[in-house]
Short mmCIF file of C-alpha atoms and ligand atoms in Angstrom, two decimals:
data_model
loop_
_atom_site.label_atom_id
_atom_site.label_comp_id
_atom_site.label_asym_id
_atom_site.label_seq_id
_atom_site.Cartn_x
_atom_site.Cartn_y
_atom_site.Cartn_z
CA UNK T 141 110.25 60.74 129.86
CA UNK T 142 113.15 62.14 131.07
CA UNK T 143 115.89 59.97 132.33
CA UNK T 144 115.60 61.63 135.91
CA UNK T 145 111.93 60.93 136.03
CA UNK T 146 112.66 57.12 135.20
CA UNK T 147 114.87 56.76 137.79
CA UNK T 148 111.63 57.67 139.97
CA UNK T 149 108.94 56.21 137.94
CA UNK T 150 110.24 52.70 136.51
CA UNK T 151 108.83 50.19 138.13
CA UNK T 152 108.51 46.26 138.11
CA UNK T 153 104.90 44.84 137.35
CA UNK T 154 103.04 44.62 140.97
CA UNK T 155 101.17 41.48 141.15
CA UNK T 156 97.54 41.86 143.37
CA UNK T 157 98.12 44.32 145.78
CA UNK T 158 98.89 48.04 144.35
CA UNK T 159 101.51 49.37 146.62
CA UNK T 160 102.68 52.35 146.25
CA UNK T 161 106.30 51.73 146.32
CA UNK T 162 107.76 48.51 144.68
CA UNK T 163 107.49 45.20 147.24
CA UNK T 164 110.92 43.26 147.48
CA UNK T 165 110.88 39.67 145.83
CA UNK T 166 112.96 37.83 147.90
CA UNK T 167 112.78 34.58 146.25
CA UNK T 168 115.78 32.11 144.67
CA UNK T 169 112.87 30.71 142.03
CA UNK T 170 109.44 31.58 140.46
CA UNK T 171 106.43 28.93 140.28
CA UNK T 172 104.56 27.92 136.89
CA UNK T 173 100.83 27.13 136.91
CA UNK T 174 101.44 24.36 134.19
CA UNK T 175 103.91 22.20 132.44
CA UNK T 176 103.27 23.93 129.28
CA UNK T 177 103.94 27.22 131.29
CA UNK T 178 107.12 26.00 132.41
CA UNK T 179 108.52 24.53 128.94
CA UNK T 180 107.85 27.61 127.41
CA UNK T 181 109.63 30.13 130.50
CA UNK T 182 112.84 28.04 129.56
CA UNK T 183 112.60 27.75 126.17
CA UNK T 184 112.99 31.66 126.04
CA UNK T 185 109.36 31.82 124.73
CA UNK T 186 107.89 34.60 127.57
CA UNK T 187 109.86 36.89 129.63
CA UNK T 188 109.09 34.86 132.89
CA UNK T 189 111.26 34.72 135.08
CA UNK T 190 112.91 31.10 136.14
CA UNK T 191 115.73 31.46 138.94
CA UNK T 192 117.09 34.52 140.99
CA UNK T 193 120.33 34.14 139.37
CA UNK T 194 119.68 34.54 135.75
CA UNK T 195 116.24 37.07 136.67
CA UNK T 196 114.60 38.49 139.66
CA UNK T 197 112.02 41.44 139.40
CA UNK T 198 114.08 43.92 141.70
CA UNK T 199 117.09 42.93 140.09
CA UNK T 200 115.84 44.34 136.55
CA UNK T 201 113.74 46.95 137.83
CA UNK T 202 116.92 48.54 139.41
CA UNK T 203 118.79 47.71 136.10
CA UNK T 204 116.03 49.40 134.03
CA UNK T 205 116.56 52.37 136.00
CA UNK T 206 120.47 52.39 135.08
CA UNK T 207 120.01 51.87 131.38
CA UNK T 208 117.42 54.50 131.31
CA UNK T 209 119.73 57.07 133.29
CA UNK T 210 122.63 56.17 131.23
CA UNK T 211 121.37 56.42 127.45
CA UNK T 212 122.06 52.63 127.14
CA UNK T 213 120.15 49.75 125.27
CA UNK T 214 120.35 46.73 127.96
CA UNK T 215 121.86 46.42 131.47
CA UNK T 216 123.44 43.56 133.44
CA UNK T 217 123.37 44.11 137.15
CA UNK T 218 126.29 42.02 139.33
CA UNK T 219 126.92 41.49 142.89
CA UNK T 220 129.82 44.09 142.58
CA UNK T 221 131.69 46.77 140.76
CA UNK T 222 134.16 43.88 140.48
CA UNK T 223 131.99 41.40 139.37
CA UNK T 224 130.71 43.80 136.96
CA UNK T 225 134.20 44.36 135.01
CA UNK T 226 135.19 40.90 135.71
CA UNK T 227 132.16 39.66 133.75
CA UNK T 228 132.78 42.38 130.87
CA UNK T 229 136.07 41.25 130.51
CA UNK T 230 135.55 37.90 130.46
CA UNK T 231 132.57 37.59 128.07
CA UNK T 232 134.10 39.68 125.56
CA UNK T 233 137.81 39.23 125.57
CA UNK T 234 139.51 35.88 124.80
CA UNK T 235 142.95 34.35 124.02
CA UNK T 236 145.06 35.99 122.31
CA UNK T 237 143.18 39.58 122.43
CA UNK T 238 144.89 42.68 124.09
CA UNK T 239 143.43 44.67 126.67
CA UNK T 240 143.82 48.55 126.33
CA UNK T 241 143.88 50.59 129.87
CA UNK T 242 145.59 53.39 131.39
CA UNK T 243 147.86 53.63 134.43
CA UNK T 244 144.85 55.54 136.63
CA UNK T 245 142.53 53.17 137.54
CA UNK T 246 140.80 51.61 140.95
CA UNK T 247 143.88 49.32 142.48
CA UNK T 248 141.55 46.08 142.43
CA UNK T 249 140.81 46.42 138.64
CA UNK T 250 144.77 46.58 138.21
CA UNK T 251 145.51 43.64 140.37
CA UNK T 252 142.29 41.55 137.82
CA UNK T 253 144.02 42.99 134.88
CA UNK T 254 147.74 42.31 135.59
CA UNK T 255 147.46 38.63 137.90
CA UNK T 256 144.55 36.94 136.03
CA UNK T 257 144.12 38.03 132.64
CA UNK T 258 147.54 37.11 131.61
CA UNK T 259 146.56 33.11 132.57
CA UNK T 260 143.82 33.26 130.36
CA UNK T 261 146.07 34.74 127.70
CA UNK T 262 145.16 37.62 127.41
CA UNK T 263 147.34 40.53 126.90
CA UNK T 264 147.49 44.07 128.55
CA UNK T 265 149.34 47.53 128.63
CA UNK T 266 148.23 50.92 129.86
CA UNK T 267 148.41 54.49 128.86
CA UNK T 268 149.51 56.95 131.14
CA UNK T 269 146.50 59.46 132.24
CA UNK T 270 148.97 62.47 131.92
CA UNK T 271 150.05 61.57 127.76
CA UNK T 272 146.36 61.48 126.40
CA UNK T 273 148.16 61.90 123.23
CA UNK T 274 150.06 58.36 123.53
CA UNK T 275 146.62 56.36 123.03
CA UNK T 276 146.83 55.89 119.37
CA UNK T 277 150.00 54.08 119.09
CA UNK T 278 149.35 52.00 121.97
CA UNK T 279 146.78 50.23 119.66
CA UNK T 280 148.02 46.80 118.77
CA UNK T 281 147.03 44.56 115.94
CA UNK T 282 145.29 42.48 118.77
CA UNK T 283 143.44 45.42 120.66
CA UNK T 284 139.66 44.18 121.22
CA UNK T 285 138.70 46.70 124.32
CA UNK T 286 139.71 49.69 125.72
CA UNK T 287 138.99 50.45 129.63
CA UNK T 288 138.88 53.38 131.49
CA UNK T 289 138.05 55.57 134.06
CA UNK T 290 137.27 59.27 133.89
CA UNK T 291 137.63 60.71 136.46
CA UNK T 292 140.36 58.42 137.67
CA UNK T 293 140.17 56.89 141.41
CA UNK T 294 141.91 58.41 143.37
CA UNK T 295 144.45 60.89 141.10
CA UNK T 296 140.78 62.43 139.58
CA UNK T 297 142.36 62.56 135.98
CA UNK T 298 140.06 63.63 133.07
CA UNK T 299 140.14 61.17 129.93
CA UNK T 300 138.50 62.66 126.83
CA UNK T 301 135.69 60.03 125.89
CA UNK T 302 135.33 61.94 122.76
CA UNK T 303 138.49 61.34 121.67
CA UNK T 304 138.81 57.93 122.48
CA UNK T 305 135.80 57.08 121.43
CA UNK T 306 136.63 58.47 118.03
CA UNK T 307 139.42 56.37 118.17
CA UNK T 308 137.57 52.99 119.29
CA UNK T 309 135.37 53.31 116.26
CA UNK T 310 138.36 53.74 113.69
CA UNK T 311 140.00 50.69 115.33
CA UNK T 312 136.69 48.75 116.02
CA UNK T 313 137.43 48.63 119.45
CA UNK T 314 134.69 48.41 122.19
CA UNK T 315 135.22 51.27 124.78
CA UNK T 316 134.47 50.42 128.09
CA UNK T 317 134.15 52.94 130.35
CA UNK T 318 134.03 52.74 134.48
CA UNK T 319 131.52 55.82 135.24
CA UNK T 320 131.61 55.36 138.90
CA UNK T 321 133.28 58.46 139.92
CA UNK T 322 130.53 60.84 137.84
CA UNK T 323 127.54 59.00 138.38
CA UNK T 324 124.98 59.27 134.94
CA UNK T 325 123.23 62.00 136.33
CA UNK T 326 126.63 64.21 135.97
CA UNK T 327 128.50 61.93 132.75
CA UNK T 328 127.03 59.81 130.20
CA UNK T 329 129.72 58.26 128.16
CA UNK T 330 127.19 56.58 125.89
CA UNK T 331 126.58 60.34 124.71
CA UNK T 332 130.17 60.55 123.66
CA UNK T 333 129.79 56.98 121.86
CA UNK T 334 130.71 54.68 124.78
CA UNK T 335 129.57 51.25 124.01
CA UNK T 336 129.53 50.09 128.04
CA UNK T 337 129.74 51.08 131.17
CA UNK T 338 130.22 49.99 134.75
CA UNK T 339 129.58 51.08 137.73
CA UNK T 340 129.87 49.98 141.59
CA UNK T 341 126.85 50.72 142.90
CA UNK T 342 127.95 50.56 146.24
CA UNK T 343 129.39 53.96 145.86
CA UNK T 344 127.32 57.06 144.65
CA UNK T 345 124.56 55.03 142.95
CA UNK T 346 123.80 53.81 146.72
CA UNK T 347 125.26 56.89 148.21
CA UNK T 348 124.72 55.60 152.00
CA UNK T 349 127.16 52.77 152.11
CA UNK T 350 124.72 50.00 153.07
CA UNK T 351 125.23 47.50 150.17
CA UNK T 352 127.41 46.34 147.46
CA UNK T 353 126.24 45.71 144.07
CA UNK T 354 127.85 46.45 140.19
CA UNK T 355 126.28 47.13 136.82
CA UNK T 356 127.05 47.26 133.27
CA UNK T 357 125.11 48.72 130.61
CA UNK T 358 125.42 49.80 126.84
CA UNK T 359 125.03 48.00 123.20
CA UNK T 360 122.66 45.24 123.21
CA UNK T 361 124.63 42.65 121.54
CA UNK T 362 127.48 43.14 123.89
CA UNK T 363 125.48 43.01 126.70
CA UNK T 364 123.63 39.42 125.77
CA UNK T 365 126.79 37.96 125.84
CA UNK T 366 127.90 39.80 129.40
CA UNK T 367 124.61 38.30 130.60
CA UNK T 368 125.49 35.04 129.38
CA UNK T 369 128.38 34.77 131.04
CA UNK T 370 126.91 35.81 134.32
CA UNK T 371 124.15 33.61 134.25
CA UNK T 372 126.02 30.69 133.74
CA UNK T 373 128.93 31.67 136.42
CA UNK T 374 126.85 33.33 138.92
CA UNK T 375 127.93 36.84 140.19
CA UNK T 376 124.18 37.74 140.55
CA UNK T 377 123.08 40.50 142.59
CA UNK T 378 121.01 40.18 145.88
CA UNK T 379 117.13 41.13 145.03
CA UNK T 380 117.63 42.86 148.82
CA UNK T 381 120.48 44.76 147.35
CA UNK T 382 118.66 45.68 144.04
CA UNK T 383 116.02 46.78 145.67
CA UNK T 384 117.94 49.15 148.06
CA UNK T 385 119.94 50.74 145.12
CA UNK T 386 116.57 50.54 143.13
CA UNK T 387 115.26 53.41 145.99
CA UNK T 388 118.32 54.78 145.70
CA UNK T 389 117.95 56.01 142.39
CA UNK T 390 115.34 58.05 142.98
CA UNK T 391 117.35 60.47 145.34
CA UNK T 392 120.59 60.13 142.89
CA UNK T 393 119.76 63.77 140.99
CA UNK T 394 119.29 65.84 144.14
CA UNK T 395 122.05 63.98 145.86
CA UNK T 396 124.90 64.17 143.17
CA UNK T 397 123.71 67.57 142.67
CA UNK T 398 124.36 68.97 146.81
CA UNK T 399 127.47 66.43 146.79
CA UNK T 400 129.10 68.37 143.88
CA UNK T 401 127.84 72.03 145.26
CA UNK T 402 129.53 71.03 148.49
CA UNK T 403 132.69 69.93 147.28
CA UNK T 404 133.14 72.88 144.38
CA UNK T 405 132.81 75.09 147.66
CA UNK T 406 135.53 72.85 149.89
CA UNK T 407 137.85 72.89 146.75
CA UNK T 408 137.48 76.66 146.06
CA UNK T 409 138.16 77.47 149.86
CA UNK T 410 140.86 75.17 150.25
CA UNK T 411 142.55 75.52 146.74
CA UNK T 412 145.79 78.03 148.01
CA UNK T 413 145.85 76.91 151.70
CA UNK T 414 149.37 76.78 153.04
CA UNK T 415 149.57 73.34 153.72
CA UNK T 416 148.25 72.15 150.28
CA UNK T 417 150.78 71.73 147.70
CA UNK T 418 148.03 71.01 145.08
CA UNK T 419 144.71 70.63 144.96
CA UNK T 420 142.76 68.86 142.10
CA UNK T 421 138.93 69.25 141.53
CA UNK T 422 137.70 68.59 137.94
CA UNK T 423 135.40 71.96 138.09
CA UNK T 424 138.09 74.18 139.49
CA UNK T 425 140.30 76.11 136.40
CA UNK T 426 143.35 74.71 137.69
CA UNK T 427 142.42 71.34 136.71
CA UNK T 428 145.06 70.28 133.87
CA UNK T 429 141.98 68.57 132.38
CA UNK T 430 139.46 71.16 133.10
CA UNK T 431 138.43 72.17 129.67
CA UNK T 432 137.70 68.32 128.81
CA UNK T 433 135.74 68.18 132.22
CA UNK T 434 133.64 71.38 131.23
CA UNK T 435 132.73 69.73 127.99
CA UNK T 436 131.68 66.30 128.99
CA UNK T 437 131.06 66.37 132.92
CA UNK T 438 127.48 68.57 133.96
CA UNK T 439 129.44 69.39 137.82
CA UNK T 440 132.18 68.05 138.94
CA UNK T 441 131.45 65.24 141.03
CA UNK T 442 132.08 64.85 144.88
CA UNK T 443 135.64 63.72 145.27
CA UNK T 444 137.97 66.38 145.84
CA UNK T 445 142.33 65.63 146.16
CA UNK T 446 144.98 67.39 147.68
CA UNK T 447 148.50 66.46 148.41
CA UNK T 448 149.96 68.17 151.77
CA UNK T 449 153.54 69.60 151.96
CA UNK T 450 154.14 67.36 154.62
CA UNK T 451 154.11 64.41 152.94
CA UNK T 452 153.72 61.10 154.50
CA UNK T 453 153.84 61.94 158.04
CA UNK T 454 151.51 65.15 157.19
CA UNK T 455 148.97 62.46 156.02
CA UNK T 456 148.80 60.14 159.08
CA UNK T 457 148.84 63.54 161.13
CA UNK T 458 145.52 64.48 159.28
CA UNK T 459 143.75 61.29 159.28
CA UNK T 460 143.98 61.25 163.19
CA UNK T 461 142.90 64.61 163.37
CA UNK T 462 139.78 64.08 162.05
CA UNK T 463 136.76 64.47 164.44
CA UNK T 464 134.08 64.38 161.92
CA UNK T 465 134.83 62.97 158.98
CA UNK T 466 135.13 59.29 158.85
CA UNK T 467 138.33 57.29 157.92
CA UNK T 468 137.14 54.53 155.88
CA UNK T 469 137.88 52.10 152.63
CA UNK T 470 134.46 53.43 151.00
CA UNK T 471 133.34 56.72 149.19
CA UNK T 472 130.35 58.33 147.70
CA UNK T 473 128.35 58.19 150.85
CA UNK T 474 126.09 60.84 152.64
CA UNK T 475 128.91 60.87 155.79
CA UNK T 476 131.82 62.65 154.15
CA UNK T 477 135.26 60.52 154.13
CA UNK T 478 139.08 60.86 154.03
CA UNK T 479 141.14 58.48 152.76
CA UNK T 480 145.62 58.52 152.44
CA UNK T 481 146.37 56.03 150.34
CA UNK T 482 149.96 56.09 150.37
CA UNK T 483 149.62 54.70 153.96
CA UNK T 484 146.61 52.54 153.24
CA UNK T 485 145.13 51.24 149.85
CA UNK T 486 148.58 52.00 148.15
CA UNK T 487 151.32 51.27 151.01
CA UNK T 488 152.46 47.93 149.56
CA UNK T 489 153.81 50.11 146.53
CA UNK T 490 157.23 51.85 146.47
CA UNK T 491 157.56 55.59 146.18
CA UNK T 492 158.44 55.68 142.26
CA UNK T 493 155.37 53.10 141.58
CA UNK T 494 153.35 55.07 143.43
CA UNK T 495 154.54 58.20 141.52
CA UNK T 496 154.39 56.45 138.71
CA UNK T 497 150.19 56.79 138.83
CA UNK T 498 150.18 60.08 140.30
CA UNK T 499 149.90 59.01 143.87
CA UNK T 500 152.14 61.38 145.88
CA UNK T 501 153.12 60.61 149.85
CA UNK T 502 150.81 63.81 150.79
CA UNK T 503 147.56 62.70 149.08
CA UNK T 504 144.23 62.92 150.60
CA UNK T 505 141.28 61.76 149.20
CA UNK T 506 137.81 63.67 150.11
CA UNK T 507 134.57 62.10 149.67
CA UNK T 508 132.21 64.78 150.26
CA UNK T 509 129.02 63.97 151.54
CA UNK T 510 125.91 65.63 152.75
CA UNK T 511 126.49 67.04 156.08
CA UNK T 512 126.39 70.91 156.13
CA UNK T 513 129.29 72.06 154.59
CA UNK T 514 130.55 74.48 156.80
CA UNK T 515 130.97 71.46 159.29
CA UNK T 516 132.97 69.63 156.54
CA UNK T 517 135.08 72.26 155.77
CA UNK T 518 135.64 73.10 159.89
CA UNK T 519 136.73 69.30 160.25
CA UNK T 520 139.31 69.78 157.36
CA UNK T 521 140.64 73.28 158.29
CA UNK T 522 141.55 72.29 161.68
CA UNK T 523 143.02 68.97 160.66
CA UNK T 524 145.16 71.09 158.34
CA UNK T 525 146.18 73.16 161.16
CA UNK T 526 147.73 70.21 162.92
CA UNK T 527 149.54 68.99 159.64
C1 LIG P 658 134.94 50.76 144.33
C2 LIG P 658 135.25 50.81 142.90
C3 LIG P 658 135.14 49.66 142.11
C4 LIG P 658 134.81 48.29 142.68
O1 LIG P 658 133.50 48.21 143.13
P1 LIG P 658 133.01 47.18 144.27
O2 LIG P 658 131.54 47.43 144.33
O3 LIG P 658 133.75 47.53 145.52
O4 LIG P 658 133.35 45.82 143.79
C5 LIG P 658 135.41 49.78 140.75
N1 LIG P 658 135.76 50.97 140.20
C6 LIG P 658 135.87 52.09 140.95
C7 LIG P 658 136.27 53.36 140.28
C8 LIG P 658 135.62 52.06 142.32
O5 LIG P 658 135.75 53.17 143.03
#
């Protein structure tokens, strides 16, 4: 079956009654008829399940759906995007290895990668998204992983998973890719010879901001030992939440596919207004990556960037002018959302740093969502007025 049609049609084994959709199992543990039974559940004999924190039937049934949307072998599903690359880090990288990223990636992942990876020994330099041709000799003797994001949050740079995955394999590298600003319906890395990748699933894959959860599929063997890790330290994800993003699922095709139409239209309206220095969408021609985006993205996504002449002061100006649109930490949610982060998510950081990944005083973040989008683009147009 088709990947989309999974993402409707996988479900968990029903017990008596036949519901139609899938019932919630809200339960820490799972009861045994005999002692036989029980010996054999945790001697790895059946596929029973034991405790909600190694196994819970929402749980997989919502992971099931992710490795069948995203080409991969096995799935590990986490309590949070962060939990998710936490785990993958930790499971598969060890003293002494080095850690491969690039300068573009979510601000929480940074802080993980430069405060606490370094105490387990572990080493770590980045690539900058705008020298794709500096990857190569970045490489150390050392390298075990290489992370990414493509598009990048929130600069939306375009790596080539191609290319690096061309390069993983001659280096024997895993590549280990964040997917969360594409979603699988619109990027599957694994396609390109990924061999994981993550996801917060409180963006997109939930797409109406009502619960957190993470995921990480790919390669089987890497995965066991992801899953190992988890069930032993415990970043488990809520059955509640599993089963939410579970439901979820079944909307993400026809969702990702109006969130994309939507913002291709805001970005293609908004592309030469006066008050827009630059404006980055990975489907519009300007896009320095575009031709990379063409080949491995099916639309480009719902997160469109500009950077306003007025800087700083332009941005605060066009936050508070908002009427509609909501001003919020989140994204990838049916209520559209602008973010600054200059002012916000990346105020701590001085201008050059902040330059430094491509985050200029005048950038504003759109998460498009699912409102009509001539009252998106109204709300934006008359912010910009004000700017
Ligand atoms: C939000 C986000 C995360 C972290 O996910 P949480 O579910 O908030 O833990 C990781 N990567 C990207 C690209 C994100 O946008």
């Amino acid at each position: 079956m088709n990947p989309i049609t999974q993402a409707i049609r996988i479900q968990t084994d029903r017990t008596n009654e036949m519901e139609h959709s899938t019932p919630l199992f809200l339960t820490s543990s799972f009861c045994y008829d005999n002692a036989e039974e029980m010996r054999a559940a945790f001697a790895d004999e059946t596929d029973d399940n034991i405790y909600s924190r190694f196994s819970n039937p929402s749980v997989q049934e919502f992971t099931d759906k992710m490795v069948a949307l995203e080409g991969a072998e096995a799935g590990c599903s986490t309590a949070s995007g962060m939990s998710a690359i936490f785990a993958s880090f930790m499971a598969l990288l060890k003293k002494g290895d080095h850690l491969l990223s690039c300068n573009s990636i979510f601000g929480s992942t940074h802080t993980m990668i430069k405060k606490y990876l370094p105490n387990y020994g572990i080493e770590y330099s980045y690539v900058s998204a705008d020298h794709p041709d500096d990857w190569e000799a970045a490489i150390r003797p050392n390298t075990k992983m290489i992370y990414i994001e493509t598009p990048t949050n929130p600069g939306l740079a375009i790596i080539d998973l191609e290319k690096l995955s061309k390069l993983a394999k001659k280096y024997n590298l895993i590549l280990n890719v964040d997917n969360c600003f594409a979603t699988p319906v619109c990027q599957r890395p694994i396609d390109f010879g990924a061999h994981l990748v993550i996801h917060s699933a409180t963006k997109w894959i939930d797409g109406q901001g009502r619960v957190l959860g993470g995921v990480v599929v790919g390669k089987k063997e890497l995965i066991e030992d992801i899953f190992a890790f988890c069930r032993s330290t415990g970043p488990a994800m809520s059955p509640f939440s599993a089963w939410v993003l579970s439901k979820s699922l079944e909307t993400l095709d026809v969702r990702m596919e109006r969130h994309a139409k939507n913002a291709l239209h805001i970005a293609t309206t908004l592309q030469h207004h006066p008050k827009i220095s630059f404006l980055k969408y990975p489907f519009l021609p300007s896009h320095p990556q575009y031709e990379i985006a063409i080949k491995q993205m099916q639309n480009g996504g719902g997160i469109v960037c500009f950077n306003l002449v007025g800087g700083l002061e332009s941005g605060r100006t066009f936050l508070n002018s908002l009427k509609m649109l909501s001003l919020t930490a989140n994204l990838g949610d049916t209520r559209s959302i602008a973010s600054h982060p200059a002012s916000t998510t990346h105020a701590k950081l001085t201008e050059e740093e902040r330059l430094a990944t491509n985050i200029t005083s005048g950038l504003i973040r759109i998460s498009v969502g699912l409102e009509h989008v001539d009252d998106i683009l109204a709300d934006i147009l008359q912010a910009l007025e004000q700017c």
